[in-house]
Coordinates of C-alpha atoms in Angstrom, one line a residue:
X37 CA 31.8 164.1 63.7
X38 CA 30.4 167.2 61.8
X39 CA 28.2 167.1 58.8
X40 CA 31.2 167.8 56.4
X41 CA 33.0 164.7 57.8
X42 CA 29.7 162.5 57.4
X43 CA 29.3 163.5 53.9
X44 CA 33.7 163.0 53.0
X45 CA 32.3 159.2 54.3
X46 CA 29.8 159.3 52.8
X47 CA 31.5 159.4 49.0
X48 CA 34.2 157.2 50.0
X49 CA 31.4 154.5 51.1
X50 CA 29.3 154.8 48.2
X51 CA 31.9 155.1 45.5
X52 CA 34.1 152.0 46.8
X53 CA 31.3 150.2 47.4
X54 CA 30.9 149.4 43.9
X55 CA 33.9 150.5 42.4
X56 CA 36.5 147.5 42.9
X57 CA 39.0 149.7 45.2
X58 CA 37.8 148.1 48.4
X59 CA 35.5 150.4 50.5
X60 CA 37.1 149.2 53.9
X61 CA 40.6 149.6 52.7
X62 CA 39.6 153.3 51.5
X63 CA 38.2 154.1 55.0
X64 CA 41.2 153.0 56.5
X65 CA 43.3 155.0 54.2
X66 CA 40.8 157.6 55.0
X67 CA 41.0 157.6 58.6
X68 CA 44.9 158.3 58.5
X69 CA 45.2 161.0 55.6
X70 CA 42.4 163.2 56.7
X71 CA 42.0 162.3 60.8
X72 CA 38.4 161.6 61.0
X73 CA 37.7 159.3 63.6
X74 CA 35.4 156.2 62.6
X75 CA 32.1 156.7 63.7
X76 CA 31.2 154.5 67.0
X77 CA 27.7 154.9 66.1
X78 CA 25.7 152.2 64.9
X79 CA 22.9 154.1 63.2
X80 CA 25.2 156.1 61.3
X81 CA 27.1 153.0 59.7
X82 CA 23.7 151.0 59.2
X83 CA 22.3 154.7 57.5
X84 CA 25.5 154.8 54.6
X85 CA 25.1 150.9 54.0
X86 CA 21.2 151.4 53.7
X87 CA 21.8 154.3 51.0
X88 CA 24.2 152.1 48.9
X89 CA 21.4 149.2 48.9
X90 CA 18.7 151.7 48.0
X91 CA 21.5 152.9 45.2
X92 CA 21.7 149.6 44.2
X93 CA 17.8 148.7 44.7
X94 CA 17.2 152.2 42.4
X95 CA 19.1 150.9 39.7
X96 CA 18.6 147.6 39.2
X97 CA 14.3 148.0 40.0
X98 CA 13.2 146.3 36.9
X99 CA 15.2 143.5 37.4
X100 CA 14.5 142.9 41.2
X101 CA 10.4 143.5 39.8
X102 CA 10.9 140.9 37.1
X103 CA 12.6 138.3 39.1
X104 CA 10.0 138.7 42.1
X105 CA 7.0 138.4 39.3
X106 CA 8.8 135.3 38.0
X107 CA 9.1 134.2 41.8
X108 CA 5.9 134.5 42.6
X109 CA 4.4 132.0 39.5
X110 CA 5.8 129.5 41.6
X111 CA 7.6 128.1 38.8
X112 CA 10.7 126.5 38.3
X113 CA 11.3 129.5 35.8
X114 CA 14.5 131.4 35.0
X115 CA 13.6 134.2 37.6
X116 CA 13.2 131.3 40.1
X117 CA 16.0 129.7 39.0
X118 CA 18.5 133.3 38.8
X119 CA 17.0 133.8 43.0
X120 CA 18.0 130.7 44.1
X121 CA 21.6 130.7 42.3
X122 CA 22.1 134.0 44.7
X123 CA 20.7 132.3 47.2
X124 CA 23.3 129.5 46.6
X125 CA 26.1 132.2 46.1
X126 CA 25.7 133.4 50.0
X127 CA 26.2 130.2 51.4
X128 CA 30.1 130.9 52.0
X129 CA 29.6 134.3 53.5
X130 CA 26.5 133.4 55.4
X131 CA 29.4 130.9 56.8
X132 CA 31.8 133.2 57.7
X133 CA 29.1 135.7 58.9
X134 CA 27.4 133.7 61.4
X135 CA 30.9 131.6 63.0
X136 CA 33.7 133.5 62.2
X137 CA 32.5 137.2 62.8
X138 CA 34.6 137.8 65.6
X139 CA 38.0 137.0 64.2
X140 CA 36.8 139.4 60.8
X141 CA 36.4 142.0 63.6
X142 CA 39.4 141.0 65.8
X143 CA 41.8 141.8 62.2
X144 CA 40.3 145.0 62.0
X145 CA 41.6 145.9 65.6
X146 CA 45.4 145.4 64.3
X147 CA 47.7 148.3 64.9
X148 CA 49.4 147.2 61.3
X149 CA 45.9 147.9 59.7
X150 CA 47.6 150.2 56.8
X151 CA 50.2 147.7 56.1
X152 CA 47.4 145.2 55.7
X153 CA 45.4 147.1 53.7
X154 CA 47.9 148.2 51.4
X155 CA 49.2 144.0 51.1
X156 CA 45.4 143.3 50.5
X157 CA 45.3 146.0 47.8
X158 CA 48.2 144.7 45.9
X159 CA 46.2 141.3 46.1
X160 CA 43.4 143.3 44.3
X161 CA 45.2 144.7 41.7
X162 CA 46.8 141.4 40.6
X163 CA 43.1 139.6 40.6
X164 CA 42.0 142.2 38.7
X165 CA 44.8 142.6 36.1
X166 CA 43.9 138.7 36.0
X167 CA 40.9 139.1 34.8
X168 CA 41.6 141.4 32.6
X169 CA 44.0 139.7 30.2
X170 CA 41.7 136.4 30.6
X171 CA 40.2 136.0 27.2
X172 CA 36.6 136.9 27.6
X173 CA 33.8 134.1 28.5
X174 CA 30.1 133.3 26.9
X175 CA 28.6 131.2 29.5
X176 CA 25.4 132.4 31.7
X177 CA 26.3 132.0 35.3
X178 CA 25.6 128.4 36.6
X179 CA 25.1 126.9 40.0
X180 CA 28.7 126.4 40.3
X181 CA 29.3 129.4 39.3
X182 CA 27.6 131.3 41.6
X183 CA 29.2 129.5 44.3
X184 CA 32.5 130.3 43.3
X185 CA 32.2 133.5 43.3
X186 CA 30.0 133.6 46.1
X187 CA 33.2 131.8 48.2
X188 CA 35.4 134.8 46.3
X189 CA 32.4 137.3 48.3
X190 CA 34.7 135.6 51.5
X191 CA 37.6 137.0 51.1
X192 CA 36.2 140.6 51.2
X193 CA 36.1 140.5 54.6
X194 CA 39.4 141.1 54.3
X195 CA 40.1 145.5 54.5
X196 CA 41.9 146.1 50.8
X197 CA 40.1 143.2 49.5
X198 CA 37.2 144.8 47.4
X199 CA 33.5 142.9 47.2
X200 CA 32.8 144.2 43.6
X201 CA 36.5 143.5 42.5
X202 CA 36.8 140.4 43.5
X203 CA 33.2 138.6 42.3
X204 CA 33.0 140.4 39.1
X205 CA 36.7 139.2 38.1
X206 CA 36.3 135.2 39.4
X207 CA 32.8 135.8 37.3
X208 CA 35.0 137.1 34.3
X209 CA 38.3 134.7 35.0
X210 CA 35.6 131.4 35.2
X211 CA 34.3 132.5 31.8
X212 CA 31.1 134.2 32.4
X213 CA 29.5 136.5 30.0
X214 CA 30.4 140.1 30.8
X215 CA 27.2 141.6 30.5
X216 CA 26.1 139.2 33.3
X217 CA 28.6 139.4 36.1
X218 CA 28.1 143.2 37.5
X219 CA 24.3 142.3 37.3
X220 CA 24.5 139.3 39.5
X221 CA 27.6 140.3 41.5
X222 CA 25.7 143.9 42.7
X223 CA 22.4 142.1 43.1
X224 CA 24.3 139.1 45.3
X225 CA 25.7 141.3 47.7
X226 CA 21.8 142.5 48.6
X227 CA 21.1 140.4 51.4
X228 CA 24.5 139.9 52.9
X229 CA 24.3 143.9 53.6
X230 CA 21.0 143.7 55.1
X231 CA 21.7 140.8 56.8
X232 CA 25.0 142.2 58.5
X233 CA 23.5 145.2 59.5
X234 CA 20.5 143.6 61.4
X235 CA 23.1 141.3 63.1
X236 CA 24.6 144.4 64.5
X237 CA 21.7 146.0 65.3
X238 CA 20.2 142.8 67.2
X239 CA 23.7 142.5 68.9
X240 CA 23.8 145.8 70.1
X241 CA 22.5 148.0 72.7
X242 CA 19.1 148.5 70.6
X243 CA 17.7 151.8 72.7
X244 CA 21.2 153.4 72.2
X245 CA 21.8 152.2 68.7
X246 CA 18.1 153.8 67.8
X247 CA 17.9 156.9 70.2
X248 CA 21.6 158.1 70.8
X249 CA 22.2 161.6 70.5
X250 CA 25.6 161.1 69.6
X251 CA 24.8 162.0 65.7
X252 CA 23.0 164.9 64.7
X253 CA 20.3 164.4 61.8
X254 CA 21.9 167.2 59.6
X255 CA 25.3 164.4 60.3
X256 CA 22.8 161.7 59.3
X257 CA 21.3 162.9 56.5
X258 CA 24.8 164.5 54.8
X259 CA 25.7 161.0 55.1
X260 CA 22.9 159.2 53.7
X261 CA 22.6 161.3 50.4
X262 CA 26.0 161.5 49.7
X263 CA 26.6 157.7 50.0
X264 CA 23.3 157.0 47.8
X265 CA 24.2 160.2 45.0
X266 CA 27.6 158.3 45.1
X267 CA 26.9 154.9 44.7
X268 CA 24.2 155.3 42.5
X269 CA 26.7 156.9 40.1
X270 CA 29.2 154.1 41.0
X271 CA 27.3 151.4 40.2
X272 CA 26.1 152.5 36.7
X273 CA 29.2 153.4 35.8
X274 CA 30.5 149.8 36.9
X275 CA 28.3 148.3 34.9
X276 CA 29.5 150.3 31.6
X277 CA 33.1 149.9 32.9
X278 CA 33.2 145.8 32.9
X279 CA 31.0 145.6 30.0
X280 CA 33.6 147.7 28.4
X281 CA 36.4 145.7 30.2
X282 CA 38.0 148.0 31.7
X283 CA 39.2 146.9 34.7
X284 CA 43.1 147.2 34.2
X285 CA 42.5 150.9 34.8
X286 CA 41.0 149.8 38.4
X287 CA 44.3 147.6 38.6
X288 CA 46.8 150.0 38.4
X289 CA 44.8 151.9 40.7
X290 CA 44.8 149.9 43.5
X291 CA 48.3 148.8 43.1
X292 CA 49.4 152.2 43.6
X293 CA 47.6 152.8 47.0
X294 CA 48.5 149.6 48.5
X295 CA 52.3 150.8 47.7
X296 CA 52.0 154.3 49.0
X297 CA 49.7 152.5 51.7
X298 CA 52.6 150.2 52.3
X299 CA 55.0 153.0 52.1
X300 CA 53.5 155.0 54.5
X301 CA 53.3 152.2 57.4
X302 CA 57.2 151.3 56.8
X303 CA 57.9 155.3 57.3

């Protein structure tokens, strides 16, 4: 992989990533329209993952300082009580993270992987549209909130099924105010990120995954700044775009690549 292909991943990772298009799906899509070969390197996956969470870190600082200063009163405070309803909300995918991993990883080894992607897609769209014509909530985000959507976190797993798509709209479909589901849906996703990425790294041949020569540093750092320029654009812009509710736009989106996506695996 040359620097030019690191940095085409790069954008894809850290647009989708926040945008509600599915970032899997996309590199899937990816892989087949413009031939680049998924990386088999650890670092560089763990390096574009770690520039979307400092994206995310970046623009949501005051918040993460003012929950953390309300954390540390060792109160039972609305900072205190805001941690622990993320805290509750990763229950379902620390579930699915810590017994199921290996069937998540065994569907992405499918040879119909486009044709799944593009079904997945379709699913988006719909949940999406969904959530756009549902008449728009009031309510701050409870503790059963959060764990619904934190079970909807579940099915992203799923390549065409987008994270960001499909906790902001069960936040939006249950009734939650708008101006409070990006904010909790981007800062949710936090430690699920890190978490995966040390499980890899602990699972995996450490010296190689740390020393390999595999990936040049130019390769490394095309594809670190692009995925943090790009999702720091992509996440501002999502929270404008479901404050605005605008999500339909995302909707028709995604139902048209899951078609062509479909189309292309039936020709």
């Amino acid at each position: 992989m040359d620097w030019i292909e690191a940095l085409i991943l790069g954008i894809v990772q850290g647009l989708t990533e926040f945008l509600p298009v599915s970032s899997s799906g996309h590199l899937e899509i990816g892989k087949q329209l413009l031939g680049i070969e998924t990386p088999d390197s650890l670092r560089f996956t763990v390096v574009v993952h770690g520039a979307t969470v400092l994206s995310t870190l970046v623009v949501f600082r005051k918040d993460i300082v003012e929950l953390f200063s309300g954390l540390f009163k060792f109160q039972w405070n609305e900072e205190t009580k805001y941690i622990a309803k993320i805290a509750f909300s990763m229950i379902p995918i620390g579930i699915v993270g810590l017994f199921f991993k290996d069937t998540v990883e065994e569907i992405f080894n499918t040879g119909s992987m486009l044709l799944l992607v593009g079904l997945m897609l379709l699913i988006t769209a719909s949940f999406l549209a969904f959530s756009y014509y549902k008449k728009s909530g009031d309510r701050d985000i409870t503790f059963r909130d959060a764990l619904i959507i934190g079970i909807a976190q579940t099915f992203a797993v799923l390549p065409g099924i987008s994270r960001s798509g499909a906790t902001i709209a069960t936040g939006l479909i249950i009734g939650n105010k708008r101006t409070e589901v990006a904010r909790f849906s981007f800062l949710m996703v936090l430690v699920p990120i890190i978490g995966e990425n040390t499980l890899d790294l602990l699972k995996s041949d450490v010296p190689q995954a740390v020393t390999g020569n595999e990936i040049g540093a130019l390769v490394m750092l095309a594809g670190f700044v692009a995925a943090f320029v790009s999702g720091l654009l992509a996440c501002q812009w999502m929270i404008e775009i479901v404050k605005r509710g605008k999500l339909i736009y995302f909707a028709l989106y995604c139902a048209v690549v899951g078609a062509l996506a479909i189309g292309g695996f039936v020709w």
